[in-house]
Amino acid sequence: LFSSLIRTVSLIHDFCPSVFDYDKTLPSYDGFLNSDLFGRKIPFHYIQIMPGPCDAEFAYSMNMFAAQLICNVVDIFRGRQKEARVERVLSEACMRKLRNASAQISAQMKKDVRIYAQLGLLPITVYYVDSWLVSPTCFESTVLMGIGGRRLCSNLKCVLKGSAWKCEVADFGV
């Protein structure tokens, strides 16, 4: 069984030339984002899942975009910010899901003071941003953050529409 698996993988490798030279690493960049929170620096990692030079300025700006966008999305979710801040950046489907989720959590926070105290009062702290450019028109990011003692992980998927990035997925949870 094992030898037939090896032959199959070998055949696939022979007929499907790889996009990357596996002896080389993908273009990447590590850096720090400036934060308004006590002058704290937020580490980030950026990687391109496609060949080509890695631009440090682009890596910084896309990671900053991801961190700011998810913070705005979470603040809208918990009723601390108006939708207008992200309306042009989120797709219609993503905006609709955010509105529905926000209405549900807002109703729960009005009923239960503990939920309001855990989610509604404290600021968001971003700990780490990990992003990758999947293609020239697709960017994805994972942002690790917290609200008080609660740790959250978020995922974003943005697609380039014309000259602007449009967020199609903005998901977060514990």
PDB file of C-alpha atoms in Angstrom:
ATOM      1  CA  LEU A   1       0.000   0.000   0.000  1.00  0.00           C
ATOM      2  CA  PHE A   2       2.766   2.428   0.952  1.00  0.00           C
ATOM      3  CA  SER A   3       4.764   1.746  -2.230  1.00  0.00           C
ATOM      4  CA  SER A   4       1.696   2.332  -4.428  1.00  0.00           C
ATOM      5  CA  LEU A   5       1.126   5.656  -2.652  1.00  0.00           C
ATOM      6  CA  ILE A   6       4.740   6.648  -3.343  1.00  0.00           C
ATOM      7  CA  ARG A   7       4.331   5.750  -7.044  1.00  0.00           C
ATOM      8  CA  THR A   8       1.107   7.805  -7.237  1.00  0.00           C
ATOM      9  CA  VAL A   9       2.753  10.847  -5.669  1.00  0.00           C
ATOM     10  CA  SER A  10       5.720  10.425  -8.016  1.00  0.00           C
ATOM     11  CA  LEU A  11       3.409  10.267 -11.061  1.00  0.00           C
ATOM     12  CA  ILE A  12       1.514  13.368  -9.929  1.00  0.00           C
ATOM     13  CA  HIS A  13       4.810  15.200  -9.406  1.00  0.00           C
ATOM     14  CA  ASP A  14       6.016  14.219 -12.909  1.00  0.00           C
ATOM     15  CA  PHE A  15       2.837  15.366 -14.668  1.00  0.00           C
ATOM     16  CA  CYS A  16       2.005  18.440 -12.563  1.00  0.00           C
ATOM     17  CA  PRO A  17       4.931  20.840 -12.529  1.00  0.00           C
ATOM     18  CA  SER A  18       5.051  22.830  -9.314  1.00  0.00           C
ATOM     19  CA  VAL A  19       4.508  26.565  -9.255  1.00  0.00           C
ATOM     20  CA  PHE A  20       7.277  27.084  -6.707  1.00  0.00           C
ATOM     21  CA  ASP A  21      10.752  25.738  -6.353  1.00  0.00           C
ATOM     22  CA  TYR A  22      10.389  23.897  -3.049  1.00  0.00           C
ATOM     23  CA  ASP A  23      14.053  24.437  -2.257  1.00  0.00           C
ATOM     24  CA  LYS A  24      13.334  28.152  -1.872  1.00  0.00           C
ATOM     25  CA  THR A  25      11.150  29.958   0.629  1.00  0.00           C
ATOM     26  CA  LEU A  26       8.156  32.079  -0.274  1.00  0.00           C
ATOM     27  CA  PRO A  27       8.607  35.857  -0.239  1.00  0.00           C
ATOM     28  CA  SER A  28       7.761  37.135   3.239  1.00  0.00           C
ATOM     29  CA  TYR A  29       8.189  40.091   5.553  1.00  0.00           C
ATOM     30  CA  ASP A  30       8.103  40.435   9.345  1.00  0.00           C
ATOM     31  CA  GLY A  31       7.574  43.757  11.035  1.00  0.00           C
ATOM     32  CA  PHE A  32       5.678  45.776  13.614  1.00  0.00           C
ATOM     33  CA  LEU A  33       2.557  47.902  13.300  1.00  0.00           C
ATOM     34  CA  ASN A  34       2.355  51.163  15.204  1.00  0.00           C
ATOM     35  CA  SER A  35      -0.457  51.226  17.734  1.00  0.00           C
ATOM     36  CA  ASP A  36      -2.250  54.065  19.497  1.00  0.00           C
ATOM     37  CA  LEU A  37      -2.437  51.887  22.608  1.00  0.00           C
ATOM     38  CA  PHE A  38       0.373  53.011  24.936  1.00  0.00           C
ATOM     39  CA  GLY A  39       2.793  53.222  22.006  1.00  0.00           C
ATOM     40  CA  ARG A  40       2.752  49.423  21.783  1.00  0.00           C
ATOM     41  CA  LYS A  41       4.096  47.780  18.627  1.00  0.00           C
ATOM     42  CA  ILE A  42       2.066  44.905  17.132  1.00  0.00           C
ATOM     43  CA  PRO A  43       4.090  42.162  15.428  1.00  0.00           C
ATOM     44  CA  PHE A  44       2.998  40.999  12.000  1.00  0.00           C
ATOM     45  CA  HIS A  45       4.019  38.406   9.447  1.00  0.00           C
ATOM     46  CA  TYR A  46       3.235  38.740   5.747  1.00  0.00           C
ATOM     47  CA  ILE A  47       3.797  36.101   3.095  1.00  0.00           C
ATOM     48  CA  GLN A  48       3.092  35.916  -0.624  1.00  0.00           C
ATOM     49  CA  ILE A  49       1.711  32.635  -1.910  1.00  0.00           C
ATOM     50  CA  MET A  50       2.921  33.570  -5.362  1.00  0.00           C
ATOM     51  CA  PRO A  51       6.301  34.346  -6.843  1.00  0.00           C
ATOM     52  CA  GLY A  52       7.568  37.886  -7.006  1.00  0.00           C
ATOM     53  CA  PRO A  53       9.311  40.464  -4.858  1.00  0.00           C
ATOM     54  CA  CYS A  54       7.932  41.217  -1.407  1.00  0.00           C
ATOM     55  CA  ASP A  55       7.281  44.916  -0.909  1.00  0.00           C
ATOM     56  CA  ALA A  56       7.720  45.934   2.765  1.00  0.00           C
ATOM     57  CA  GLU A  57       5.526  49.033   2.417  1.00  0.00           C
ATOM     58  CA  PHE A  58       2.684  46.998   0.871  1.00  0.00           C
ATOM     59  CA  ALA A  59       3.080  44.317   3.577  1.00  0.00           C
ATOM     60  CA  TYR A  60       2.847  46.977   6.313  1.00  0.00           C
ATOM     61  CA  SER A  61      -0.165  48.734   4.780  1.00  0.00           C
ATOM     62  CA  MET A  62      -2.123  45.504   4.176  1.00  0.00           C
ATOM     63  CA  ASN A  63      -1.509  44.277   7.725  1.00  0.00           C
ATOM     64  CA  MET A  64      -2.531  47.675   9.133  1.00  0.00           C
ATOM     65  CA  PHE A  65      -5.637  47.583   6.903  1.00  0.00           C
ATOM     66  CA  ALA A  66      -6.530  44.109   8.255  1.00  0.00           C
ATOM     67  CA  ALA A  67      -6.019  45.093  11.911  1.00  0.00           C
ATOM     68  CA  GLN A  68      -8.041  48.309  11.602  1.00  0.00           C
ATOM     69  CA  LEU A  69     -10.818  46.652   9.606  1.00  0.00           C
ATOM     70  CA  ILE A  70     -11.362  43.796  12.043  1.00  0.00           C
ATOM     71  CA  CYS A  71     -11.301  46.190  15.017  1.00  0.00           C
ATOM     72  CA  ASN A  72     -13.994  48.285  13.314  1.00  0.00           C
ATOM     73  CA  VAL A  73     -16.029  45.155  12.505  1.00  0.00           C
ATOM     74  CA  VAL A  74     -15.873  43.938  16.126  1.00  0.00           C
ATOM     75  CA  ASP A  75     -16.796  47.416  17.407  1.00  0.00           C
ATOM     76  CA  ILE A  76     -19.815  47.497  15.078  1.00  0.00           C
ATOM     77  CA  PHE A  77     -20.754  43.982  16.186  1.00  0.00           C
ATOM     78  CA  ARG A  78     -20.827  45.053  19.828  1.00  0.00           C
ATOM     79  CA  GLY A  79     -22.613  48.342  19.110  1.00  0.00           C
ATOM     80  CA  ARG A  80     -19.725  50.740  19.781  1.00  0.00           C
ATOM     81  CA  GLN A  81     -19.408  52.141  16.265  1.00  0.00           C
ATOM     82  CA  LYS A  82     -21.562  53.055  13.278  1.00  0.00           C
ATOM     83  CA  GLU A  83     -21.687  50.871  10.167  1.00  0.00           C
ATOM     84  CA  ALA A  84     -20.638  53.774   7.941  1.00  0.00           C
ATOM     85  CA  ARG A  85     -16.975  53.185   8.921  1.00  0.00           C
ATOM     86  CA  VAL A  86     -16.841  49.910   6.976  1.00  0.00           C
ATOM     87  CA  GLU A  87     -19.843  50.015   4.637  1.00  0.00           C
ATOM     88  CA  ARG A  88     -17.748  50.738   1.537  1.00  0.00           C
ATOM     89  CA  VAL A  89     -15.116  48.113   2.421  1.00  0.00           C
ATOM     90  CA  LEU A  90     -17.405  45.164   3.255  1.00  0.00           C
ATOM     91  CA  SER A  91     -19.306  43.250   0.588  1.00  0.00           C
ATOM     92  CA  GLU A  92     -23.109  43.386   0.781  1.00  0.00           C
ATOM     93  CA  ALA A  93     -23.321  39.804   2.070  1.00  0.00           C
ATOM     94  CA  CYS A  94     -20.675  40.451   4.714  1.00  0.00           C
ATOM     95  CA  MET A  95     -22.414  43.669   5.819  1.00  0.00           C
ATOM     96  CA  ARG A  96     -25.762  41.861   6.065  1.00  0.00           C
ATOM     97  CA  LYS A  97     -24.247  39.143   8.278  1.00  0.00           C
ATOM     98  CA  LEU A  98     -22.602  41.771  10.481  1.00  0.00           C
ATOM     99  CA  ARG A  99     -25.918  43.615  10.929  1.00  0.00           C
ATOM    100  CA  ASN A 100     -27.717  40.384  11.870  1.00  0.00           C
ATOM    101  CA  ALA A 101     -25.022  39.330  14.353  1.00  0.00           C
ATOM    102  CA  SER A 102     -24.891  42.822  15.850  1.00  0.00           C
ATOM    103  CA  ALA A 103     -28.670  42.878  16.366  1.00  0.00           C
ATOM    104  CA  GLN A 104     -28.501  39.521  18.156  1.00  0.00           C
ATOM    105  CA  ILE A 105     -25.620  40.423  20.483  1.00  0.00           C
ATOM    106  CA  SER A 106     -27.103  43.867  21.194  1.00  0.00           C
ATOM    107  CA  ALA A 107     -30.341  42.220  22.327  1.00  0.00           C
ATOM    108  CA  GLN A 108     -28.360  39.827  24.561  1.00  0.00           C
ATOM    109  CA  MET A 109     -26.267  42.650  26.049  1.00  0.00           C
ATOM    110  CA  LYS A 110     -29.455  44.566  26.935  1.00  0.00           C
ATOM    111  CA  LYS A 111     -30.812  41.498  28.759  1.00  0.00           C
ATOM    112  CA  ASP A 112     -27.627  40.381  30.508  1.00  0.00           C
ATOM    113  CA  VAL A 113     -25.310  42.870  32.198  1.00  0.00           C
ATOM    114  CA  ARG A 114     -22.506  40.264  32.401  1.00  0.00           C
ATOM    115  CA  ILE A 115     -22.390  39.899  28.609  1.00  0.00           C
ATOM    116  CA  TYR A 116     -22.345  43.681  28.267  1.00  0.00           C
ATOM    117  CA  ALA A 117     -19.502  43.924  30.803  1.00  0.00           C
ATOM    118  CA  GLN A 118     -17.469  41.230  28.975  1.00  0.00           C
ATOM    119  CA  LEU A 119     -17.979  42.457  25.409  1.00  0.00           C
ATOM    120  CA  GLY A 120     -19.384  45.980  25.414  1.00  0.00           C
ATOM    121  CA  LEU A 121     -17.192  48.022  27.729  1.00  0.00           C
ATOM    122  CA  LEU A 122     -13.527  47.176  27.280  1.00  0.00           C
ATOM    123  CA  PRO A 123     -11.298  48.222  24.358  1.00  0.00           C
ATOM    124  CA  ILE A 124      -9.908  45.839  21.763  1.00  0.00           C
ATOM    125  CA  THR A 125      -6.231  44.941  22.004  1.00  0.00           C
ATOM    126  CA  VAL A 126      -4.538  43.525  18.895  1.00  0.00           C
ATOM    127  CA  TYR A 127      -1.725  41.071  19.671  1.00  0.00           C
ATOM    128  CA  TYR A 128      -0.593  39.709  16.308  1.00  0.00           C
ATOM    129  CA  VAL A 129      -1.453  39.924  12.593  1.00  0.00           C
ATOM    130  CA  ASP A 130      -0.638  37.150  10.127  1.00  0.00           C
ATOM    131  CA  SER A 131      -1.439  37.848   6.471  1.00  0.00           C
ATOM    132  CA  TRP A 132      -0.854  36.370   3.072  1.00  0.00           C
ATOM    133  CA  LEU A 133      -1.344  37.533  -0.474  1.00  0.00           C
ATOM    134  CA  VAL A 134      -2.874  34.488  -2.143  1.00  0.00           C
ATOM    135  CA  SER A 135      -2.948  36.062  -5.596  1.00  0.00           C
ATOM    136  CA  PRO A 136      -2.663  39.590  -7.018  1.00  0.00           C
ATOM    137  CA  THR A 137      -6.399  40.004  -6.300  1.00  0.00           C
ATOM    138  CA  CYS A 138      -6.894  38.006  -3.060  1.00  0.00           C
ATOM    139  CA  PHE A 139      -5.588  38.871   0.412  1.00  0.00           C
ATOM    140  CA  GLU A 140      -6.308  36.925   3.617  1.00  0.00           C
ATOM    141  CA  SER A 141      -5.461  37.691   7.223  1.00  0.00           C
ATOM    142  CA  THR A 142      -5.732  36.286  10.725  1.00  0.00           C
ATOM    143  CA  VAL A 143      -5.727  38.765  13.602  1.00  0.00           C
ATOM    144  CA  LEU A 144      -5.267  37.662  17.211  1.00  0.00           C
ATOM    145  CA  MET A 145      -6.855  40.111  19.619  1.00  0.00           C
ATOM    146  CA  GLY A 146      -8.563  40.455  22.952  1.00  0.00           C
ATOM    147  CA  ILE A 147     -11.378  42.277  24.699  1.00  0.00           C
ATOM    148  CA  GLY A 148     -10.411  42.435  28.359  1.00  0.00           C
ATOM    149  CA  GLY A 149      -9.384  38.906  29.351  1.00  0.00           C
ATOM    150  CA  ARG A 150     -11.269  37.291  26.458  1.00  0.00           C
ATOM    151  CA  ARG A 151      -9.055  36.216  23.555  1.00  0.00           C
ATOM    152  CA  LEU A 152     -10.431  36.343  20.026  1.00  0.00           C
ATOM    153  CA  CYS A 153      -9.209  35.141  16.663  1.00  0.00           C
ATOM    154  CA  SER A 154     -10.456  36.683  13.439  1.00  0.00           C
ATOM    155  CA  ASN A 155     -10.171  35.851   9.770  1.00  0.00           C
ATOM    156  CA  LEU A 156     -10.547  38.219   6.840  1.00  0.00           C
ATOM    157  CA  LYS A 157     -10.669  37.573   3.129  1.00  0.00           C
ATOM    158  CA  CYS A 158     -10.430  40.571   0.842  1.00  0.00           C
ATOM    159  CA  VAL A 159     -10.685  40.657  -2.942  1.00  0.00           C
ATOM    160  CA  LEU A 160      -9.417  43.453  -5.161  1.00  0.00           C
ATOM    161  CA  LYS A 161     -12.361  45.014  -7.022  1.00  0.00           C
ATOM    162  CA  GLY A 162     -11.105  47.631  -9.446  1.00  0.00           C
ATOM    163  CA  SER A 163      -8.616  49.624  -7.387  1.00  0.00           C
ATOM    164  CA  ALA A 164     -10.100  48.941  -3.925  1.00  0.00           C
ATOM    165  CA  TRP A 165     -10.004  45.949  -1.584  1.00  0.00           C
ATOM    166  CA  LYS A 166     -13.458  44.583  -0.724  1.00  0.00           C
ATOM    167  CA  CYS A 167     -13.841  42.337   2.350  1.00  0.00           C
ATOM    168  CA  GLU A 168     -15.904  39.230   1.574  1.00  0.00           C
ATOM    169  CA  VAL A 169     -15.359  37.387   4.853  1.00  0.00           C
ATOM    170  CA  ALA A 170     -14.935  38.939   8.317  1.00  0.00           C
ATOM    171  CA  ASP A 171     -15.233  36.214  10.909  1.00  0.00           C
ATOM    172  CA  PHE A 172     -14.184  36.212  14.551  1.00  0.00           C
ATOM    173  CA  GLY A 173     -14.709  34.176  17.667  1.00  0.00           C
ATOM    174  CA  VAL A 174     -13.282  32.849  20.892  1.00  0.00           C
TER     175      VAL A 174
END
